[in-house]
Amino acid sequence: MPEDATAKPGPAEQVSKLYEDLEAQAARASEELVSGSGFTGMLTSAAENVAALTKLSGDTMDLILRNLRLAGRRDVVSLSRQLARTEDKLERVLQEVEELRDELGRARADGSAPAARAARTAKSTQAARNPPARRRNARQRKDST
Amino acid sequence: MSTLETISRLPRATLEFANIILTTPDARIAQTPRDVVWTHRKTTLYRYRSSAREYPIPVLLVFALINRPDIFDLRPGSSFVEFLLGEGFDVFLVDWGVPDEEDADMGLAEFVCDELDWAVRETLRAAGEEELTLLGWCIGGTLCAMYCALHPAGAVRNAVLLTTPIDPRGSLYERWVGGEEFDVDYIADSYPVVPGSGIDFANKLMKPVANSFTTYRRLFQNVLAGKDPRVSYQAMAKWVADNPPFPARAYREWITWMYKENLLIAGHLRLRGERVDLADIEQNLLVVTAGADHIAPREGTLPLLDMVASGDVTHLDRAGGHIGLMAGSRAKHEIWPELAGWMSERSDH
């Protein structure tokens, strides 16, 4: 027998429908609410208060640990930063090395290996002639950039 | 289902529902086999294993700084990465990792000019190619657009930008954080890395009822109806709940430059002194927008289409939300084939 389209829905369907309608209305109302300027102000203040509380509690914990002569979060972060900076430099050096290796490979493939070798020898001779102090200064300048 | 039947199923459905929620953290996502190609600080470049690479031009996937890039490879059978590998692409993924306090100094310039630039370099070296396709999603798309603008004659042959914020004027985010009331400097000074949970909370607050009730109600209804939503729900819920923190400097710059000063669209944004002018983008460009995207509304992406210098620009506007467009149940049969088709036409030597 075909289902009667006008058949009255059961109580479960009615409750479900009622809930879904209510939810849809609540969704619309809440989206309107969060897009208002009043809500923006409230959200901003709440975010700042949470940030202030987090900072205060973090600073207090760090102070306690420091007074106990234990390494705190700040010390670990400081060490990690140093490591990160070293990794940055290492990455740049590695890229330079890779580029030089590629260049050398290309030169060899072109059959101009003797020329590349000569250039390298000239470079190393020049580097050896540089006084150590000058080289150190040059390296420091590069690091500071 | 009769009322009596519904009532009789309730206890079992309630237990099943609770079990799905409670075991969500155990769900396995991002399972496609991959190898680490390169790492630097927290960034890792992966290459997915494949024995059927057909197109020489590799694809580099770039996701946002909030949430993890696992969304590209959600679960077997519903993974964009798996789909691309099946289509014959050589797929790489740049994962920004989980920043910590020591990464507070990572700004947008570090992400675009160092991490992304180096990831591009390593991708090309690993693939043995001179060009690639850059595919960015959400903030990842914005970073890719900045990169393309800075390197118009660089290694990027094709750029694909998915639901990418470019001009956020008029968006709800802009209303929340773009005004003077929101003191981004205070937040960035207080947190070396802005907690991901806070950003996730704000995201969910944009649609409070849908995110707090509707999702769970639908899950319960599906369980009650005898369907098996466990795998699909858990994979997505696990990904949604995984929110890495935002480095303070990048957060400050993102909010200030994009939402407060709107520098990118105005062409006034500078990274390491170099002007990021979207009009310099010359790569083949595919821009995808989603009709129901409340995070990066399409109105905020469309201005890009009129700005770029690319001779080959395609725009796809499809139904769906910010994430649902690419990770929803229909994506596999709708948007993914379209993306693969566009890329395949531009991925030969």
Coordinates of C-alpha atoms in Angstrom, one line a residue:
Chain A
M1 CA 0.0 0.0 0.0
P2 CA 1.5 3.4 -0.9
E3 CA 2.3 5.6 2.1
D4 CA -0.1 8.4 2.7
A5 CA 1.7 11.7 2.2
T6 CA -0.7 13.4 4.6
A7 CA -0.3 10.8 7.3
K8 CA 0.2 12.4 10.7
P9 CA 3.8 12.0 11.9
G10 CA 4.4 10.0 15.1
P11 CA 5.4 11.6 18.4
A12 CA 9.1 10.9 17.9
E13 CA 9.1 12.6 14.5
Q14 CA 7.2 15.6 15.9
V15 CA 9.6 16.0 18.8
S16 CA 12.6 15.6 16.4
K17 CA 11.1 18.2 14.0
L18 CA 10.4 20.6 16.9
Y19 CA 14.0 20.2 18.1
E20 CA 15.4 20.8 14.7
D21 CA 13.3 23.9 14.2
L22 CA 14.4 25.2 17.6
E23 CA 18.0 24.5 16.8
A24 CA 17.8 26.3 13.4
Q25 CA 16.3 29.4 15.1
A26 CA 18.9 29.3 17.8
A27 CA 21.7 29.0 15.2
R28 CA 20.4 32.0 13.3
A29 CA 20.0 34.0 16.5
S30 CA 23.5 33.1 17.8
E31 CA 25.2 33.9 14.5
E32 CA 23.5 37.3 14.6
L33 CA 24.6 37.8 18.2
V34 CA 28.3 37.0 17.5
S35 CA 28.4 39.4 14.6
G36 CA 27.3 42.4 16.7
S37 CA 29.7 45.0 18.0
G38 CA 28.7 44.4 21.6
F39 CA 29.9 40.8 21.3
T40 CA 33.1 41.9 19.7
G41 CA 33.9 44.1 22.7
M42 CA 33.1 41.3 25.1
L43 CA 35.2 38.8 23.2
T44 CA 38.1 41.2 23.0
S45 CA 38.0 41.9 26.8
A46 CA 37.7 38.2 27.5
A47 CA 40.7 37.3 25.3
E48 CA 42.8 40.0 27.0
N49 CA 41.8 38.8 30.4
V50 CA 42.7 35.2 29.6
A51 CA 46.0 36.4 28.2
A52 CA 46.8 38.5 31.3
L53 CA 46.0 35.6 33.6
T54 CA 48.1 33.2 31.6
K55 CA 51.0 35.6 31.6
L56 CA 50.7 36.2 35.4
S57 CA 50.5 32.5 36.2
G58 CA 53.5 31.7 33.9
D59 CA 55.6 34.5 35.4
T60 CA 54.8 33.4 38.9
M61 CA 55.7 29.8 38.2
D62 CA 58.9 30.8 36.6
L63 CA 59.8 33.0 39.6
I64 CA 59.2 30.1 41.9
L65 CA 61.3 27.7 39.9
R66 CA 64.1 30.3 39.6
N67 CA 64.2 30.9 43.4
L68 CA 64.4 27.1 43.8
R69 CA 67.4 27.2 41.5
L70 CA 65.7 24.9 39.0
A71 CA 65.7 25.5 35.3
G72 CA 62.4 27.0 34.3
R73 CA 60.5 27.3 31.1
R74 CA 62.3 30.5 30.3
D75 CA 65.7 28.8 30.5
V76 CA 64.6 25.9 28.3
V77 CA 63.2 28.4 25.7
S78 CA 66.4 30.4 25.8
L79 CA 68.4 27.3 25.0
S80 CA 66.0 26.2 22.3
R81 CA 66.3 29.6 20.7
Q82 CA 70.1 29.3 20.5
L83 CA 69.7 25.9 19.0
A84 CA 67.2 27.3 16.4
R85 CA 69.6 30.1 15.5
T86 CA 72.4 27.5 15.0
E87 CA 70.1 25.4 12.9
D88 CA 69.3 28.5 10.7
K89 CA 73.0 29.1 10.1
L90 CA 73.6 25.5 9.4
E91 CA 70.8 25.3 6.9
R92 CA 72.2 28.3 5.0
V93 CA 75.7 26.8 5.0
L94 CA 74.3 23.5 3.8
Q95 CA 72.5 25.2 1.0
E96 CA 75.7 27.0 -0.1
V97 CA 77.6 23.7 0.0
E98 CA 74.9 22.0 -2.1
E99 CA 75.0 24.8 -4.6
L100 CA 78.8 24.6 -4.9
R101 CA 78.6 20.8 -5.3
D102 CA 76.0 21.2 -8.0
E103 CA 78.1 23.9 -9.7
L104 CA 81.1 21.6 -9.5
G105 CA 79.1 18.7 -10.9
R106 CA 77.9 20.8 -13.8
A107 CA 81.5 22.1 -14.5
R108 CA 82.8 18.5 -14.5
A109 CA 80.0 17.4 -16.8
D110 CA 80.9 20.2 -19.1
G111 CA 84.5 19.0 -19.2
S112 CA 85.8 22.1 -17.5
A113 CA 86.8 20.3 -14.3
P114 CA 90.4 21.5 -14.5
A115 CA 89.2 25.2 -14.7
A116 CA 86.9 24.6 -11.7
R117 CA 89.8 23.0 -9.7
A118 CA 92.0 26.0 -10.6
A119 CA 89.4 28.4 -9.4
R120 CA 89.0 26.4 -6.1
T121 CA 92.7 26.4 -5.6
A122 CA 92.9 30.1 -6.2
K123 CA 90.1 30.7 -3.7
S124 CA 91.7 28.6 -1.0
T125 CA 95.1 30.3 -1.5
Q126 CA 93.5 33.6 -1.1
A127 CA 91.7 32.4 2.0
A128 CA 94.9 31.2 3.5
R129 CA 96.5 34.6 2.9
N130 CA 93.7 36.3 4.9
P131 CA 94.9 37.1 8.4
P132 CA 92.8 35.2 11.0
A133 CA 91.5 38.4 12.6
R134 CA 90.1 39.7 9.3
R135 CA 88.3 36.4 8.7
R136 CA 86.8 36.4 12.2
N137 CA 85.5 39.9 11.7
A138 CA 84.0 39.0 8.3
R139 CA 82.3 36.0 9.9
Q140 CA 80.9 38.2 12.7
R141 CA 79.5 40.7 10.2
K142 CA 77.8 37.9 8.3
D143 CA 76.3 36.5 11.6
S144 CA 75.0 39.9 12.6
T145 CA 73.0 40.3 9.4
Chain B
M1 CA 11.1 3.9 12.5
S2 CA 8.3 3.6 15.0
T3 CA 8.3 5.4 18.3
L4 CA 8.6 2.1 20.2
E5 CA 11.5 1.0 18.0
T6 CA 13.3 4.3 18.5
I7 CA 12.9 4.0 22.3
S8 CA 14.2 0.4 22.2
R9 CA 17.3 1.5 20.3
L10 CA 18.1 4.5 22.5
P11 CA 20.2 2.8 25.2
R12 CA 22.4 1.1 22.6
A13 CA 22.7 4.2 20.5
T14 CA 23.6 6.3 23.5
L15 CA 26.4 3.9 24.4
E16 CA 27.7 3.8 20.9
F17 CA 27.5 7.6 20.6
A18 CA 29.5 8.0 23.8
N19 CA 32.0 5.4 22.6
I20 CA 32.5 7.3 19.3
I21 CA 33.2 10.5 21.2
L22 CA 35.5 9.0 23.8
T23 CA 37.6 7.1 21.3
T24 CA 38.0 9.9 18.8
P25 CA 41.6 10.7 20.0
D26 CA 42.6 7.1 19.0
A27 CA 41.4 7.5 15.4
R28 CA 44.2 7.0 12.9
I29 CA 44.6 9.8 10.3
A30 CA 47.3 10.7 7.8
Q31 CA 48.3 7.1 7.1
T32 CA 49.6 7.3 3.5
P33 CA 53.2 6.1 3.5
R34 CA 55.7 9.0 3.2
D35 CA 59.3 9.8 3.6
V36 CA 61.0 12.8 5.3
V37 CA 62.9 14.8 2.6
W38 CA 64.0 17.8 4.6
T39 CA 63.5 19.3 8.0
H40 CA 64.4 22.7 9.4
R41 CA 63.4 23.8 12.9
K42 CA 59.8 22.6 13.2
T43 CA 59.1 22.4 9.5
T44 CA 59.2 19.0 7.7
L45 CA 59.0 18.3 4.0
Y46 CA 57.4 14.9 3.2
R47 CA 57.3 13.0 -0.1
Y48 CA 54.5 10.4 -0.5
R49 CA 55.6 7.1 -1.8
S50 CA 54.3 6.1 -5.2
S51 CA 55.1 3.6 -7.9
A52 CA 52.8 5.3 -10.5
R53 CA 54.2 8.8 -11.0
E54 CA 53.0 9.9 -14.4
Y55 CA 53.5 13.7 -14.3
P56 CA 57.0 15.0 -13.9
I57 CA 56.0 18.3 -12.3
P58 CA 55.7 17.7 -8.5
V59 CA 52.9 19.0 -6.4
L60 CA 53.8 20.7 -3.1
L61 CA 50.9 21.0 -0.7
V62 CA 50.9 23.8 1.8
F63 CA 48.4 24.1 4.6
A64 CA 47.5 26.9 7.1
L65 CA 49.5 27.7 10.3
I66 CA 46.4 26.8 12.3
N67 CA 45.4 23.1 12.3
R68 CA 47.6 20.3 11.0
P69 CA 48.1 19.5 7.3
D70 CA 46.7 16.0 8.0
I71 CA 43.4 17.2 6.3
F72 CA 45.1 16.5 3.0
D73 CA 45.4 12.9 3.9
L74 CA 42.5 12.4 6.3
R75 CA 41.8 8.6 6.1
P76 CA 42.2 5.8 3.5
G77 CA 39.5 6.1 0.9
S78 CA 39.0 9.8 1.7
S79 CA 42.4 11.3 1.2
F80 CA 43.3 14.0 -1.3
V81 CA 47.0 12.8 -1.2
E82 CA 45.9 9.3 -2.0
F83 CA 43.7 10.6 -4.8
L84 CA 46.6 12.6 -6.3
L85 CA 49.0 9.7 -6.1
G86 CA 46.4 7.5 -7.9
E87 CA 46.2 10.2 -10.6
G88 CA 49.9 9.9 -11.1
F89 CA 51.2 13.0 -9.4
D90 CA 54.5 13.2 -7.4
V91 CA 53.1 14.6 -4.1
F92 CA 55.1 16.6 -1.5
L93 CA 53.7 18.2 1.7
V94 CA 55.2 20.9 3.8
D95 CA 54.3 20.5 7.5
W96 CA 54.9 23.6 9.7
G97 CA 55.0 21.3 12.7
V98 CA 53.9 22.3 16.2
P99 CA 55.7 25.6 17.1
D100 CA 56.7 26.2 20.7
E101 CA 57.9 29.3 22.7
E102 CA 61.3 29.2 21.0
D103 CA 59.5 29.9 17.7
A104 CA 58.0 33.2 18.9
D105 CA 60.3 35.0 16.4
M106 CA 58.8 33.2 13.4
G107 CA 57.0 35.8 11.4
L108 CA 55.3 35.7 8.0
A109 CA 58.7 36.5 6.3
E110 CA 60.3 33.5 7.9
F111 CA 57.4 31.2 6.7
V112 CA 57.3 32.6 3.1
C113 CA 61.0 33.6 2.5
D114 CA 62.7 30.8 4.4
E115 CA 60.6 27.8 5.2
L116 CA 58.4 27.8 2.0
D117 CA 61.3 28.9 -0.2
W118 CA 63.5 26.2 1.1
A119 CA 60.7 23.6 0.9
V120 CA 60.3 24.5 -2.8
R121 CA 64.0 24.1 -3.3
E122 CA 64.2 20.7 -1.6
T123 CA 61.1 19.5 -3.5
L124 CA 62.8 20.4 -6.8
R125 CA 66.0 18.7 -5.7
A126 CA 64.2 15.5 -4.6
A127 CA 62.1 15.4 -7.7
G128 CA 64.9 16.3 -10.1
E129 CA 62.7 19.0 -11.7
E130 CA 63.0 22.7 -12.3
E131 CA 59.3 23.6 -11.8
L132 CA 56.4 22.6 -9.5
T133 CA 52.8 23.1 -8.7
L134 CA 52.1 24.9 -5.4
L135 CA 48.8 24.1 -3.8
G136 CA 47.8 26.2 -0.8
W137 CA 44.8 26.0 1.4
C138 CA 43.4 28.7 3.7
I139 CA 46.3 30.7 5.2
G140 CA 48.6 28.3 3.3
G141 CA 47.0 29.7 0.1
T142 CA 47.8 33.3 1.2
L143 CA 51.4 32.3 1.9
C144 CA 51.6 30.7 -1.5
A145 CA 50.2 33.8 -3.1
M146 CA 52.8 35.9 -1.4
Y147 CA 55.5 33.5 -2.5
C148 CA 54.3 33.6 -6.1
A149 CA 54.2 37.4 -6.1
L150 CA 57.8 37.5 -4.8
H151 CA 59.0 35.0 -7.3
P152 CA 57.1 35.5 -10.5
A153 CA 59.9 34.0 -12.6
G154 CA 60.6 31.3 -10.0
A155 CA 60.1 27.6 -9.9
V156 CA 56.3 27.7 -9.5
R157 CA 54.6 26.8 -12.8
N158 CA 51.1 26.4 -11.4
A159 CA 49.5 27.8 -8.3
V160 CA 46.3 26.4 -6.8
L161 CA 44.7 28.5 -4.1
L162 CA 41.9 26.9 -2.1
T163 CA 39.5 29.0 0.1
T164 CA 42.2 31.6 0.5
P165 CA 41.8 34.9 2.4
I166 CA 43.1 37.8 0.4
D167 CA 40.9 40.7 1.2
P168 CA 39.1 40.1 4.5
R169 CA 37.0 43.3 4.4
G170 CA 33.5 42.7 5.7
S171 CA 34.2 39.2 7.1
L172 CA 33.3 38.3 10.7
Y173 CA 37.0 37.9 11.5
E174 CA 37.6 41.4 10.4
R175 CA 34.8 42.6 12.6
W176 CA 36.3 40.8 15.6
V177 CA 40.0 41.5 15.3
G178 CA 40.2 44.3 12.7
G179 CA 39.0 47.1 14.9
E180 CA 40.9 49.1 17.5
E181 CA 39.2 47.3 20.3
F182 CA 41.3 44.2 19.7
D183 CA 44.8 44.8 21.0
V184 CA 46.8 42.3 19.0
D185 CA 50.0 43.6 20.5
Y186 CA 48.9 42.8 24.0
I187 CA 48.0 39.2 23.0
A188 CA 51.2 38.7 21.0
D189 CA 53.3 40.1 23.9
S190 CA 51.5 37.9 26.4
Y191 CA 51.9 34.7 24.5
P192 CA 55.1 33.6 22.8
V193 CA 52.9 31.3 20.9
V194 CA 49.2 32.0 20.8
P195 CA 47.4 28.8 21.9
G196 CA 45.7 26.9 19.1
S197 CA 42.8 26.1 21.4
G198 CA 42.1 29.8 21.7
I199 CA 42.0 30.2 17.9
D200 CA 39.9 27.1 17.6
F201 CA 37.5 28.5 20.2
A202 CA 37.1 31.7 18.1
N203 CA 36.6 29.7 14.9
K204 CA 33.8 27.6 16.6
L205 CA 32.3 30.7 18.0
M206 CA 31.5 31.9 14.5
K207 CA 28.8 29.3 14.3
P208 CA 28.2 28.5 17.9
V209 CA 25.1 26.3 17.7
A210 CA 26.2 24.4 14.6
N211 CA 29.6 23.6 16.1
S212 CA 28.5 22.9 19.7
F213 CA 25.2 21.1 19.1
T214 CA 24.3 20.3 15.5
T215 CA 27.4 18.2 14.9
Y216 CA 26.7 16.0 17.9
R217 CA 22.9 15.8 17.2
R218 CA 23.6 14.7 13.7
L219 CA 26.0 12.1 14.9
F220 CA 23.5 10.8 17.4
Q221 CA 20.8 10.6 14.8
N222 CA 23.0 8.7 12.5
V223 CA 23.9 6.2 15.2
L224 CA 20.2 5.9 16.2
A225 CA 19.3 5.3 12.5
G226 CA 21.7 2.3 12.5
K227 CA 24.3 4.0 10.2
D228 CA 28.0 3.7 11.0
P229 CA 29.5 7.2 11.1
R230 CA 32.4 6.2 13.4
V231 CA 35.2 6.3 10.9
S232 CA 34.3 9.5 9.1
Y233 CA 33.3 11.4 12.2
Q234 CA 36.3 10.4 14.2
A235 CA 38.8 11.3 11.5
M236 CA 37.4 14.7 11.0
A237 CA 36.8 15.4 14.8
K238 CA 40.4 14.4 15.6
W239 CA 41.8 16.7 12.9
V240 CA 39.5 19.6 14.1
A241 CA 40.7 19.2 17.7
D242 CA 44.4 19.2 16.8
N243 CA 45.3 22.9 16.9
P244 CA 49.0 23.8 16.9
P245 CA 49.8 27.2 18.4
F246 CA 50.4 30.3 16.3
P247 CA 53.9 31.9 16.7
A248 CA 53.4 35.3 18.3
R249 CA 55.2 37.3 15.6
A250 CA 53.3 35.6 12.7
Y251 CA 50.1 36.1 14.6
R252 CA 50.7 39.8 15.2
E253 CA 51.7 40.3 11.5
W254 CA 48.8 38.2 10.2
I255 CA 46.2 40.1 12.2
T256 CA 47.8 43.5 11.7
W257 CA 48.7 43.3 8.0
M258 CA 45.6 41.4 6.9
Y259 CA 42.7 42.4 9.2
K260 CA 43.7 45.8 10.6
E261 CA 45.7 47.4 7.8
N262 CA 44.6 45.1 4.9
L263 CA 48.1 45.5 3.3
L264 CA 48.1 42.6 0.9
I265 CA 45.3 43.6 -1.4
A266 CA 46.6 47.2 -1.3
G267 CA 50.0 46.1 -2.4
H268 CA 51.7 47.6 0.5
L269 CA 52.8 44.4 2.3
R270 CA 56.6 44.0 2.5
L271 CA 58.5 40.9 3.5
R272 CA 62.2 41.5 4.2
G273 CA 61.9 44.8 2.5
E274 CA 60.5 43.4 -0.7
R275 CA 57.1 44.5 -1.8
V276 CA 54.5 41.7 -2.2
D277 CA 52.5 42.8 -5.2
L278 CA 49.8 40.4 -6.2
A279 CA 49.8 42.0 -9.6
D280 CA 53.2 40.3 -10.1
I281 CA 51.7 36.8 -10.0
E282 CA 52.4 35.3 -13.4
Q283 CA 52.0 31.6 -12.7
N284 CA 49.1 29.6 -14.1
L285 CA 46.5 30.2 -11.4
L286 CA 43.5 28.2 -10.2
V287 CA 41.4 29.8 -7.5
V288 CA 38.8 27.8 -5.7
T289 CA 36.1 29.4 -3.5
A290 CA 33.4 27.8 -1.5
G291 CA 29.8 29.2 -1.4
A292 CA 29.3 28.6 2.3
D293 CA 32.7 29.5 3.5
H294 CA 32.4 31.7 6.6
I295 CA 36.1 31.7 7.5
A296 CA 37.4 32.9 4.1
P297 CA 34.3 34.1 2.3
R298 CA 34.6 34.1 -1.4
E299 CA 34.1 37.9 -1.6
G300 CA 37.5 38.0 0.2
T301 CA 39.2 35.9 -2.5
L302 CA 37.7 37.2 -5.7
P303 CA 39.6 40.5 -5.9
L304 CA 42.7 38.4 -6.6
L305 CA 41.4 37.3 -10.0
D306 CA 41.4 40.9 -11.3
M307 CA 44.8 41.7 -9.9
V308 CA 47.2 39.0 -11.1
A309 CA 49.2 39.2 -14.3
S310 CA 48.7 35.5 -15.1
G311 CA 47.6 34.7 -18.6
D312 CA 46.0 31.5 -17.5
V313 CA 43.5 32.1 -14.6
T314 CA 40.7 29.7 -13.7
H315 CA 38.1 30.2 -11.0
L316 CA 36.0 27.4 -9.5
D317 CA 33.2 28.4 -7.2
R318 CA 31.6 25.3 -5.6
A319 CA 29.1 24.6 -2.9
G320 CA 30.5 23.8 0.5
G321 CA 32.2 25.2 3.5
H322 CA 35.8 26.2 4.2
I323 CA 36.9 22.7 4.9
G324 CA 33.9 20.7 3.7
L325 CA 34.6 21.7 0.1
M326 CA 37.8 19.6 0.1
A327 CA 37.2 17.1 2.8
G328 CA 33.5 16.5 2.6
S329 CA 31.9 13.3 1.4
R330 CA 31.4 14.7 -2.1
A331 CA 34.9 16.2 -2.6
K332 CA 36.2 12.9 -3.9
H333 CA 33.8 12.9 -6.8
E334 CA 33.5 16.6 -7.4
I335 CA 36.3 19.0 -6.6
W336 CA 39.3 16.6 -6.5
P337 CA 38.9 15.4 -10.1
E338 CA 38.5 19.0 -11.2
L339 CA 41.8 20.0 -9.4
A340 CA 43.6 17.0 -10.8
G341 CA 42.3 17.7 -14.3
W342 CA 43.5 21.3 -14.2
M343 CA 46.9 20.3 -12.9
S344 CA 47.4 17.4 -15.3
E345 CA 46.9 19.7 -18.2
R346 CA 49.7 21.9 -16.9
S347 CA 52.1 19.3 -15.6
D348 CA 53.9 18.0 -18.7
H349 CA 57.4 19.0 -19.8

